[in-house]
Each structure stands twice: as C-alpha cells, then as structure tokens.
mmCIF file of C-alpha atoms in Angstrom:
data_model
loop_
_atom_site.group_PDB
_atom_site.id
_atom_site.type_symbol
_atom_site.label_atom_id
_atom_site.label_comp_id
_atom_site.label_asym_id
_atom_site.label_seq_id
_atom_site.Cartn_x
_atom_site.Cartn_y
_atom_site.Cartn_z
ATOM 1 C CA MET A 1 -1.786 -52.793 -10.336
ATOM 2 C CA ALA A 2 -3.671 -49.780 -9.072
ATOM 3 C CA ASP A 3 -4.008 -49.423 -5.169
ATOM 4 C CA CYS A 4 -7.516 -49.223 -4.330
ATOM 5 C CA ASP A 5 -7.029 -45.877 -2.563
ATOM 6 C CA ASP A 6 -5.162 -44.373 -5.605
ATOM 7 C CA TRP A 7 -6.280 -40.674 -6.221
ATOM 8 C CA LEU A 8 -8.495 -40.808 -3.118
ATOM 9 C CA PRO A 9 -7.976 -37.323 -1.329
ATOM 10 C CA GLU A 10 -7.596 -37.031 2.368
ATOM 11 C CA LYS A 11 -11.027 -37.822 4.296
ATOM 12 C CA PRO A 12 -12.449 -34.428 5.349
ATOM 13 C CA GLU A 13 -11.792 -33.137 8.934
ATOM 14 C CA GLU A 14 -14.897 -32.523 11.043
ATOM 15 C CA PRO A 15 -15.014 -29.103 12.231
ATOM 16 C CA LEU A 16 -14.593 -28.293 15.964
ATOM 17 C CA GLN A 17 -17.743 -26.693 17.707
ATOM 18 C CA SER A 18 -15.458 -23.500 17.727
ATOM 19 C CA ASP A 19 -15.310 -23.432 14.234
ATOM 20 C CA CYS A 20 -18.805 -22.393 14.058
ATOM 21 C CA CYS A 21 -19.520 -18.479 14.653
ATOM 22 C CA GLY A 22 -22.923 -19.024 15.471
ATOM 23 C CA THR A 23 -24.204 -16.477 13.344
ATOM 24 C CA GLY A 24 -26.155 -18.550 10.968
ATOM 25 C CA CYS A 25 -23.663 -18.373 7.978
ATOM 26 C CA THR A 26 -24.982 -20.144 4.837
ATOM 27 C CA PRO A 27 -23.305 -22.454 4.396
ATOM 28 C CA CYS A 28 -21.988 -23.063 7.894
ATOM 29 C CA VAL A 29 -18.620 -24.804 8.263
ATOM 30 C CA PHE A 30 -20.752 -27.818 9.275
ATOM 31 C CA ASP A 31 -22.801 -27.672 5.971
ATOM 32 C CA ILE A 32 -19.572 -27.566 3.964
ATOM 33 C CA TYR A 33 -18.204 -30.475 5.992
ATOM 34 C CA GLN A 34 -21.161 -32.751 5.337
ATOM 35 C CA GLY A 35 -21.021 -31.791 1.404
ATOM 36 C CA GLU A 36 -17.364 -32.413 1.201
ATOM 37 C CA LEU A 37 -17.661 -35.949 3.355
ATOM 38 C CA GLU A 38 -20.508 -36.913 0.820
ATOM 39 C CA ARG A 39 -18.415 -36.051 -1.868
ATOM 40 C CA TRP A 40 -15.376 -37.934 -0.400
ATOM 41 C CA MET A 41 -17.780 -41.065 0.243
ATOM 42 C CA LYS A 42 -18.873 -41.048 -3.428
ATOM 43 C CA LEU A 43 -15.188 -40.937 -4.716
ATOM 44 C CA LYS A 44 -14.226 -43.897 -2.211
ATOM 45 C CA LYS A 45 -16.825 -46.054 -4.048
ATOM 46 C CA MET A 46 -15.348 -45.172 -7.564
ATOM 47 C CA THR A 47 -12.595 -47.290 -9.491
ATOM 48 C CA PRO A 48 -9.200 -45.631 -9.236
ATOM 49 C CA GLU A 49 -9.438 -44.867 -12.982
ATOM 50 C CA ASP A 50 -12.808 -43.238 -12.459
ATOM 51 C CA ARG A 51 -11.613 -41.480 -9.636
ATOM 52 C CA LYS A 52 -8.494 -40.106 -11.508
ATOM 53 C CA ILE A 53 -10.581 -38.832 -14.278
ATOM 54 C CA HIS A 54 -13.010 -36.992 -11.636
ATOM 55 C CA VAL A 55 -10.552 -35.485 -9.531
ATOM 56 C CA GLN A 56 -8.405 -34.183 -12.459
ATOM 57 C CA THR A 57 -11.550 -32.504 -13.957
ATOM 58 C CA VAL A 58 -12.671 -31.084 -10.836
ATOM 59 C CA ALA A 59 -9.349 -29.571 -10.166
ATOM 60 C CA SER A 60 -9.170 -28.180 -13.583
ATOM 61 C CA SER A 61 -12.682 -26.495 -12.988
ATOM 62 C CA ASN A 62 -11.766 -25.267 -9.721
ATOM 63 C CA SER A 63 -8.844 -23.546 -11.122
ATOM 64 C CA LEU A 64 -10.647 -21.620 -13.668
ATOM 65 C CA LEU A 65 -13.276 -20.437 -11.201
ATOM 66 C CA SER A 66 -11.224 -18.806 -8.599
ATOM 67 C CA PRO A 67 -7.416 -18.523 -9.898
ATOM 68 C CA HIS A 68 -6.811 -15.690 -7.519
ATOM 69 C CA GLN A 69 -8.432 -17.035 -4.236
ATOM 70 C CA ALA A 70 -5.862 -18.009 -1.695
ATOM 71 C CA VAL A 71 -8.338 -19.466 0.623
ATOM 72 C CA SER A 72 -10.982 -22.284 0.584
ATOM 73 C CA PRO A 73 -13.890 -22.646 3.019
ATOM 74 C CA ALA A 74 -13.584 -26.496 2.861
ATOM 75 C CA ARG A 75 -9.736 -26.734 3.837
ATOM 76 C CA TYR A 76 -7.219 -25.015 5.753
ATOM 77 C CA THR A 77 -4.071 -23.411 4.107
ATOM 78 C CA ALA A 78 -1.261 -22.021 6.092
ATOM 79 C CA PHE A 79 0.240 -18.551 5.654
ATOM 80 C CA GLU A 80 3.264 -16.865 7.343
ATOM 81 C CA ILE A 81 3.179 -13.729 9.426
ATOM 82 C CA SER A 82 5.166 -11.174 7.687
ATOM 83 C CA ASP A 83 4.668 -8.140 10.245
ATOM 84 C CA ILE A 84 3.501 -7.848 13.835
ATOM 85 C CA ARG A 85 2.498 -4.033 15.289
ATOM 86 C CA PRO A 86 0.632 -3.013 18.290
ATOM 87 C CA ASP A 87 -2.560 -1.146 18.207
ATOM 88 C CA THR A 88 -3.228 -0.762 21.911
ATOM 89 C CA PHE A 89 -1.905 -2.042 25.071
ATOM 90 C CA ASN A 90 -3.538 -5.527 24.543
ATOM 91 C CA THR A 91 -4.271 -5.500 20.768
ATOM 92 C CA ASN A 92 -1.764 -6.582 18.032
ATOM 93 C CA ILE A 93 -2.379 -6.191 14.432
ATOM 94 C CA TYR A 94 -0.899 -9.327 12.337
ATOM 95 C CA ARG A 95 -0.357 -9.226 8.739
ATOM 96 C CA PHE A 96 -0.236 -12.752 6.707
ATOM 97 C CA SER A 97 1.470 -13.181 3.208
ATOM 98 C CA LEU A 98 -0.748 -14.486 0.451
ATOM 99 C CA PRO A 99 0.839 -16.238 -2.838
ATOM 100 C CA LYS A 100 1.644 -13.270 -4.927
ATOM 101 C CA GLY A 101 -1.397 -11.914 -6.878
ATOM 102 C CA THR A 102 -3.848 -13.731 -4.672
ATOM 103 C CA THR A 103 -6.419 -12.226 -2.366
ATOM 104 C CA LEU A 104 -8.627 -13.786 0.288
ATOM 105 C CA GLY A 105 -11.554 -13.348 -2.177
ATOM 106 C CA LEU A 106 -13.906 -11.881 0.661
ATOM 107 C CA LEU A 107 -17.159 -9.994 0.306
ATOM 108 C CA SER A 108 -17.837 -7.299 2.833
ATOM 109 C CA GLY A 109 -18.738 -8.578 6.176
ATOM 110 C CA GLN A 110 -17.206 -12.042 5.840
ATOM 111 C CA HIS A 111 -14.529 -13.763 8.241
ATOM 112 C CA VAL A 112 -12.122 -16.499 8.092
ATOM 113 C CA VAL A 113 -11.115 -19.069 10.685
ATOM 114 C CA ALA A 114 -7.728 -19.620 12.186
ATOM 115 C CA ARG A 115 -6.592 -22.743 13.397
ATOM 116 C CA ILE A 116 -3.471 -23.406 15.456
ATOM 117 C CA TYR A 117 -2.279 -26.467 17.481
ATOM 118 C CA ASN A 118 -0.715 -26.017 21.225
ATOM 119 C CA ASP A 119 1.868 -28.196 22.688
ATOM 120 C CA ASN A 120 -0.386 -31.074 23.480
ATOM 121 C CA SER A 121 -1.325 -31.167 19.693
ATOM 122 C CA GLU A 122 -4.717 -29.613 20.580
ATOM 123 C CA ALA A 123 -6.372 -27.689 17.904
ATOM 124 C CA ILE A 124 -7.646 -24.278 18.760
ATOM 125 C CA THR A 125 -9.801 -22.291 16.232
ATOM 126 C CA ARG A 126 -10.738 -18.761 16.231
ATOM 127 C CA GLN A 127 -12.966 -16.636 13.921
ATOM 128 C CA TYR A 128 -11.480 -13.203 12.750
ATOM 129 C CA THR A 129 -12.695 -10.515 10.295
ATOM 130 C CA PRO A 130 -9.870 -9.281 8.246
ATOM 131 C CA ILE A 131 -9.482 -5.469 8.611
ATOM 132 C CA SER A 132 -7.655 -5.151 5.326
ATOM 133 C CA ALA A 133 -9.146 -3.962 2.013
ATOM 134 C CA LEU A 134 -11.427 -6.655 0.436
ATOM 135 C CA HIS A 135 -9.551 -6.753 -2.546
ATOM 136 C CA GLN A 136 -5.894 -6.531 -1.148
ATOM 137 C CA SER A 137 -3.782 -8.898 -2.809
ATOM 138 C CA ASP A 138 -0.383 -10.456 -1.579
ATOM 139 C CA TRP A 139 -1.383 -9.796 2.190
ATOM 140 C CA PHE A 140 -4.268 -9.414 4.645
ATOM 141 C CA GLU A 141 -4.470 -8.288 8.090
ATOM 142 C CA VAL A 142 -6.489 -9.186 11.280
ATOM 143 C CA ILE A 143 -6.689 -7.447 14.710
ATOM 144 C CA ILE A 144 -6.416 -9.761 17.807
ATOM 145 C CA LYS A 145 -6.908 -8.856 21.482
ATOM 146 C CA VAL A 146 -4.816 -10.563 23.940
ATOM 147 C CA TYR A 147 -6.510 -12.131 26.756
ATOM 148 C CA LYS A 148 -4.839 -12.849 30.049
ATOM 149 C CA ASP A 149 -6.179 -16.529 30.180
ATOM 150 C CA GLY A 150 -7.161 -17.051 26.596
ATOM 151 C CA ARG A 151 -6.072 -20.481 25.004
ATOM 152 C CA MET A 152 -5.546 -18.448 21.638
ATOM 153 C CA SER A 153 -3.534 -15.752 23.716
ATOM 154 C CA LYS A 154 -1.280 -18.257 25.051
ATOM 155 C CA GLU A 155 -0.238 -19.501 21.880
ATOM 156 C CA MET A 156 0.080 -16.288 20.305
ATOM 157 C CA GLU A 157 2.786 -15.115 22.707
ATOM 158 C CA LYS A 158 4.934 -17.566 20.740
ATOM 159 C CA TRP A 159 4.021 -15.933 17.467
ATOM 160 C CA ARG A 160 6.839 -14.245 15.620
ATOM 161 C CA ILE A 161 7.473 -12.919 12.063
ATOM 162 C CA GLY A 162 7.674 -16.057 9.960
ATOM 163 C CA THR A 163 5.108 -18.370 12.153
ATOM 164 C CA SER A 164 2.924 -20.087 9.954
ATOM 165 C CA VAL A 165 -1.068 -20.185 11.017
ATOM 166 C CA GLU A 166 -3.832 -22.166 9.114
ATOM 167 C CA TRP A 167 -6.855 -20.302 7.688
ATOM 168 C CA LYS A 168 -9.906 -21.261 5.792
ATOM 169 C CA GLY A 169 -12.895 -19.287 4.563
ATOM 170 C CA PRO A 170 -14.432 -16.961 3.777
ATOM 171 C CA PHE A 171 -17.529 -17.334 5.861
ATOM 172 C CA GLY A 172 -20.691 -15.086 6.499
ATOM 173 C CA SER A 173 -23.869 -14.082 4.960
ATOM 174 C CA PHE A 174 -24.129 -10.378 5.557
ATOM 175 C CA VAL A 175 -24.271 -8.681 2.121
ATOM 176 C CA HIS A 176 -24.503 -4.946 1.831
ATOM 177 C CA ASP A 177 -26.453 -3.551 -0.817
ATOM 178 C CA PRO A 178 -25.764 -0.001 -1.664
ATOM 179 C CA SER A 179 -29.196 0.705 -3.200
ATOM 180 C CA LYS A 180 -31.147 -1.076 -0.277
ATOM 181 C CA TYR A 181 -30.403 1.269 2.686
ATOM 182 C CA LYS A 182 -29.766 4.857 3.090
ATOM 183 C CA HIS A 183 -28.419 4.530 6.557
ATOM 184 C CA LEU A 184 -26.235 1.889 8.585
ATOM 185 C CA LEU A 185 -26.327 2.300 12.191
ATOM 186 C CA MET A 186 -23.303 0.138 13.475
ATOM 187 C CA LEU A 187 -23.295 -0.783 17.419
ATOM 188 C CA ALA A 188 -20.075 -2.391 18.108
ATOM 189 C CA CYS A 189 -18.032 -3.351 21.472
ATOM 190 C CA GLY A 190 -14.268 -4.159 21.799
ATOM 191 C CA THR A 191 -12.801 -6.135 18.936
ATOM 192 C CA GLY A 192 -16.468 -6.366 17.334
ATOM 193 C CA VAL A 193 -15.465 -3.087 15.492
ATOM 194 C CA ALA A 194 -13.417 -5.467 12.991
ATOM 195 C CA PRO A 195 -16.249 -6.347 10.763
ATOM 196 C CA MET A 196 -17.756 -2.443 11.005
ATOM 197 C CA VAL A 197 -14.382 -1.597 9.717
ATOM 198 C CA GLN A 198 -14.505 -3.988 6.838
ATOM 199 C CA VAL A 199 -17.985 -2.670 5.880
ATOM 200 C CA ILE A 200 -17.214 1.158 6.314
ATOM 201 C CA ARG A 201 -13.915 0.657 4.371
ATOM 202 C CA SER A 202 -16.038 -1.031 1.227
ATOM 203 C CA ILE A 203 -18.541 1.746 1.309
ATOM 204 C CA LEU A 204 -15.906 4.706 1.482
ATOM 205 C CA GLU A 205 -13.860 2.843 -1.384
ATOM 206 C CA ASN A 206 -17.029 2.789 -3.553
ATOM 207 C CA GLU A 207 -17.635 6.419 -4.926
ATOM 208 C CA GLU A 208 -21.269 5.304 -6.034
ATOM 209 C CA ASP A 209 -22.072 4.305 -2.662
ATOM 210 C CA GLU A 210 -23.715 7.199 -0.525
ATOM 211 C CA THR A 211 -24.916 4.861 2.492
ATOM 212 C CA ILE A 212 -24.702 7.167 5.405
ATOM 213 C CA MET A 213 -22.928 5.444 8.435
ATOM 214 C CA HIS A 214 -22.874 6.214 12.149
ATOM 215 C CA LEU A 215 -20.586 4.009 14.318
ATOM 216 C CA MET A 216 -21.444 3.819 18.085
ATOM 217 C CA TYR A 217 -18.582 2.018 19.593
ATOM 218 C CA ALA A 218 -18.484 0.865 23.192
ATOM 219 C CA CYS A 219 -15.326 0.673 25.192
ATOM 220 C CA ARG A 220 -14.416 0.598 28.702
ATOM 221 C CA SER A 221 -11.957 3.545 28.463
ATOM 222 C CA GLN A 222 -10.143 5.834 26.306
ATOM 223 C CA HIS A 223 -7.140 3.649 25.948
ATOM 224 C CA GLU A 224 -9.025 0.681 24.430
ATOM 225 C CA ILE A 225 -10.359 2.202 21.334
ATOM 226 C CA LEU A 226 -9.152 -0.190 18.484
ATOM 227 C CA MET A 227 -7.841 1.381 15.067
ATOM 228 C CA LYS A 228 -8.271 4.845 16.179
ATOM 229 C CA THR A 229 -6.198 6.159 13.619
ATOM 230 C CA LEU A 230 -8.201 4.392 10.974
ATOM 231 C CA LEU A 231 -11.347 5.846 12.505
ATOM 232 C CA ASP A 232 -10.033 9.407 12.290
ATOM 233 C CA GLU A 233 -9.313 8.689 8.701
ATOM 234 C CA PHE A 234 -12.812 7.481 7.932
ATOM 235 C CA LYS A 235 -14.110 10.539 9.582
ATOM 236 C CA MET A 236 -12.891 12.735 7.086
ATOM 237 C CA PHE A 237 -15.432 11.324 4.848
ATOM 238 C CA TRP A 238 -18.860 13.156 4.612
ATOM 239 C CA ASN A 239 -20.831 9.898 5.343
ATOM 240 C CA PHE A 240 -19.214 8.456 8.308
ATOM 241 C CA HIS A 241 -19.752 9.438 11.870
ATOM 242 C CA VAL A 242 -18.525 7.975 15.029
ATOM 243 C CA THR A 243 -19.572 8.179 18.769
ATOM 244 C CA TYR A 244 -17.579 6.486 21.306
ATOM 245 C CA SER A 245 -19.180 5.271 24.368
ATOM 246 C CA LEU A 246 -16.856 4.980 27.403
ATOM 247 C CA SER A 247 -18.304 2.945 30.101
ATOM 248 C CA GLN A 248 -15.490 3.278 33.070
ATOM 249 C CA VAL A 249 -14.512 6.912 32.736
ATOM 250 C CA THR A 250 -15.795 10.369 33.252
ATOM 251 C CA ALA A 251 -15.276 13.663 31.491
ATOM 252 C CA GLU A 252 -13.082 14.619 34.127
ATOM 253 C CA THR A 253 -10.965 11.658 33.586
ATOM 254 C CA ILE A 254 -10.494 12.424 30.013
ATOM 255 C CA GLN A 255 -9.377 15.975 30.684
ATOM 256 C CA ARG A 256 -6.605 14.673 32.621
ATOM 257 C CA ASP A 257 -5.596 11.836 30.566
ATOM 258 C CA PRO A 258 -7.366 11.940 27.043
ATOM 259 C CA GLY A 259 -5.628 8.697 25.730
ATOM 260 C CA LEU A 260 -6.696 8.201 22.112
ATOM 261 C CA ILE A 261 -9.352 10.758 22.379
ATOM 262 C CA LYS A 262 -8.779 13.921 20.368
ATOM 263 C CA TYR A 263 -10.415 17.159 20.192
ATOM 264 C CA GLY A 264 -13.815 17.171 18.167
ATOM 265 C CA ASP A 265 -14.444 13.305 18.907
ATOM 266 C CA LYS A 266 -17.860 12.674 20.079
ATOM 267 C CA VAL A 267 -18.009 10.979 23.385
ATOM 268 C CA TRP A 268 -20.740 9.254 25.467
ATOM 269 C CA TYR A 269 -19.718 8.451 29.054
ATOM 270 C CA GLY A 270 -21.782 5.432 30.116
ATOM 271 C CA ARG A 271 -22.958 2.247 28.439
ATOM 272 C CA LEU A 272 -24.963 2.486 25.284
ATOM 273 C CA ASN A 273 -28.522 2.744 25.988
ATOM 274 C CA ASP A 274 -32.159 3.613 24.459
ATOM 275 C CA ASP A 275 -31.137 7.320 24.732
ATOM 276 C CA ILE A 276 -27.943 7.653 23.084
ATOM 277 C CA ILE A 277 -28.730 5.115 20.287
ATOM 278 C CA MET A 278 -32.391 6.194 19.365
ATOM 279 C CA ASN A 279 -32.263 9.921 20.602
ATOM 280 C CA GLN A 280 -28.889 11.068 19.585
ATOM 281 C CA THR A 281 -29.517 9.760 15.828
ATOM 282 C CA SER A 282 -32.126 10.547 13.435
ATOM 283 C CA PHE A 283 -32.604 6.914 11.930
ATOM 284 C CA ASP A 284 -35.646 5.341 11.983
ATOM 285 C CA ALA A 285 -37.278 2.462 9.668
ATOM 286 C CA SER A 286 -38.974 5.327 7.262
ATOM 287 C CA HIS A 287 -35.495 6.478 6.405
ATOM 288 C CA LYS A 288 -34.303 3.009 5.078
ATOM 289 C CA THR A 289 -32.099 2.404 8.019
ATOM 290 C CA PHE A 290 -30.705 -1.060 8.858
ATOM 291 C CA VAL A 291 -28.681 -1.679 12.087
ATOM 292 C CA LEU A 292 -25.316 -3.829 12.291
ATOM 293 C CA ILE A 293 -24.245 -5.383 15.792
ATOM 294 C CA CYS A 294 -21.129 -7.015 16.824
ATOM 295 C CA GLY A 295 -19.640 -7.525 20.405
ATOM 296 C CA THR A 296 -19.691 -9.832 23.332
ATOM 297 C CA LYS A 297 -22.703 -12.104 23.806
ATOM 298 C CA SER A 298 -24.394 -9.816 26.631
ATOM 299 C CA PHE A 299 -23.623 -6.718 24.440
ATOM 300 C CA ASP A 300 -25.401 -8.100 21.203
ATOM 301 C CA LYS A 301 -28.306 -9.229 23.492
ATOM 302 C CA ASP A 302 -28.554 -5.677 25.073
ATOM 303 C CA MET A 303 -28.528 -4.213 21.587
ATOM 304 C CA ILE A 304 -30.966 -6.170 20.129
ATOM 305 C CA LYS A 305 -33.445 -5.781 22.913
ATOM 306 C CA ILE A 306 -32.906 -1.980 22.511
ATOM 307 C CA ILE A 307 -33.285 -2.114 18.651
ATOM 308 C CA ASN A 308 -36.512 -4.211 18.980
ATOM 309 C CA ARG A 309 -38.275 -1.664 21.400
ATOM 310 C CA SER A 310 -37.608 0.907 18.835
ATOM 311 C CA LYS A 311 -39.051 1.755 15.186
ATOM 312 C CA LEU A 312 -36.347 -0.380 13.721
ATOM 313 C CA LYS A 313 -37.666 -3.610 15.097
ATOM 314 C CA ASN A 314 -36.245 -6.558 13.422
ATOM 315 C CA CYS A 315 -34.052 -4.407 11.010
ATOM 316 C CA TYR A 316 -30.717 -5.765 12.475
ATOM 317 C CA PHE A 317 -28.090 -8.035 11.479
ATOM 318 C CA LYS A 318 -25.853 -9.729 14.291
ATOM 319 C CA PHE A 319 -22.285 -10.687 13.120
#
C-alpha cells in the first residue's frame, strides 16, 4: 500500500531575509518561494499515484527546457571550490566547478545566492555576481572581499580547494539591450564593480554591440582596485573607458607608491561628485545614455541624488 507521502518532494524552505538583494528582482526569491509552496501544497492534496505522474511529467519537462543549466532559482545546489587566488590584500577570487558541459545560465547583470552554515548550524546567505563569462561552462568565478568582523568572512577563512558551497539563482532584472542605449555610465564602489565587469565583458564579447561604456570606479586607495588586470585588458577596446576615484590618497602619494595605478590611468583624487561625473563626461539623455549604479547603500544613495540633479534624471538602474 502506498504511503500518503509517496512522491511528495521536500517542503520548500522559506528564504532568509538576507537572501533578498533588495533591488526589486522579478521574480524575487520570496515570489519564487511562494510559488513553490503553492505547488507543493497542491501536490500534498493529490493521491500518491496522481502525484507520481505529475512529478515525473514535470521532471521530464524541466530536463528538456534547460539541460545545460547547473543552478535553479528555486533550490540550492552544492558546488566545490577548485581554485582560490588573491586579487588584492583583502579580496580573493574563488572558482567553483560545475558539472561538465553546464553553465549558470546567467543573463547580463544577474547574480546568484550563496548559502553556508556556521558551527552553530545557522544559515548565512550572500549575493554575488559571477565575474566569469556568461556562457562559461564547467566552472564559474566570484570575487569576495574579506571583512574583519563579517559573518561570511569568518566562515570563508575555512574555505579550501574541495570545500562545498551551496548556490541558487540566477536572480536580477537588469537586461542590456544593445539597440536601446548608445552610452552606459557605470558608477561603482568596491565590490560593486563585479556586476559592471559582467556587463562590460558581455558587451565587449559581442562584436555587433557598439555601446560606449565609461566606468567611474570609487576606491579608497590605489591598493584596493579590484580586478585591475582585467580592467586594463578592457581598456584595449575602443568603446571602454575607466576613471579611478581615489578618496583617501593624493597625487603625491601615488608618485611615492603607485600601487595598482599605471602610467596612462585616469585618476580623480577625491570622492565622486557632480563635477567629475557630469562635467568630465559628455553623456546626457539626448545621447541615449543610461546609468548603472552599484556600491554601498550610502554610495548608491549619493549617486542617485547626483543623477537625479542632472539631465539623466531617472535614467538609471541600481544593482
């Protein structure tokens, strides 16, 4: 005799508040959870035989829809670390192995959510934007900054090659349309450069996309510029430009200790403000310009105020 719970999947797990990135993703992780919960409740009311038929049909349909996508926005999947390399003194790049021939199935500007458990079995989740190519198969990479008192950072100290981390996604509602905007002005701070790198890479890899990009990247010092080698490679393309805004050093400091700054780099000494953003660029609404913003909450708030005081009012997307 069939058990009443035969062919009943595990009840969906409600997301943590930290699972939500707060940027208005459609669908949000909570929307996905609600949908999964409603489907689970319907399954629970079915007879075991009807449930078996339904589950097998859905499984077959899903395998046909995305046979090469390694992650799902509805549930976590564990992947092992295959490489760890430092980027700056407090930031590492982690490579995770995917099943052979699969990808994350990302669109430009999307992110994934990582989940780990601490020694008290408490779940910790964080959102990360992969910096690897959108169609990269077999592995993906994320860049993660180590914070002195960060909950995730304390657990990351234990990460080694072979460590498993759970991931789900993709999430994110930004969509880049090559025909919609002529210019992209990118305002980033710290690790907020990660989604910019993903968008930049996707544009540069598309020979038919002639969008002109200007990244204005805010860092405290010349030693905190993330992925500087990659940004230098991007500068070789005609349609990408970058300005580094260093808030806690002077030109004299750079002369004594250039750090990651090289000859020919465009540097602004001070915080990003109306003058450098609007007067040092030729972008405006009439030239089909759109602004991307990603950084700390205070940085995002300041940048939005600047944009809304300009001709580009409301022409922005905040990651």
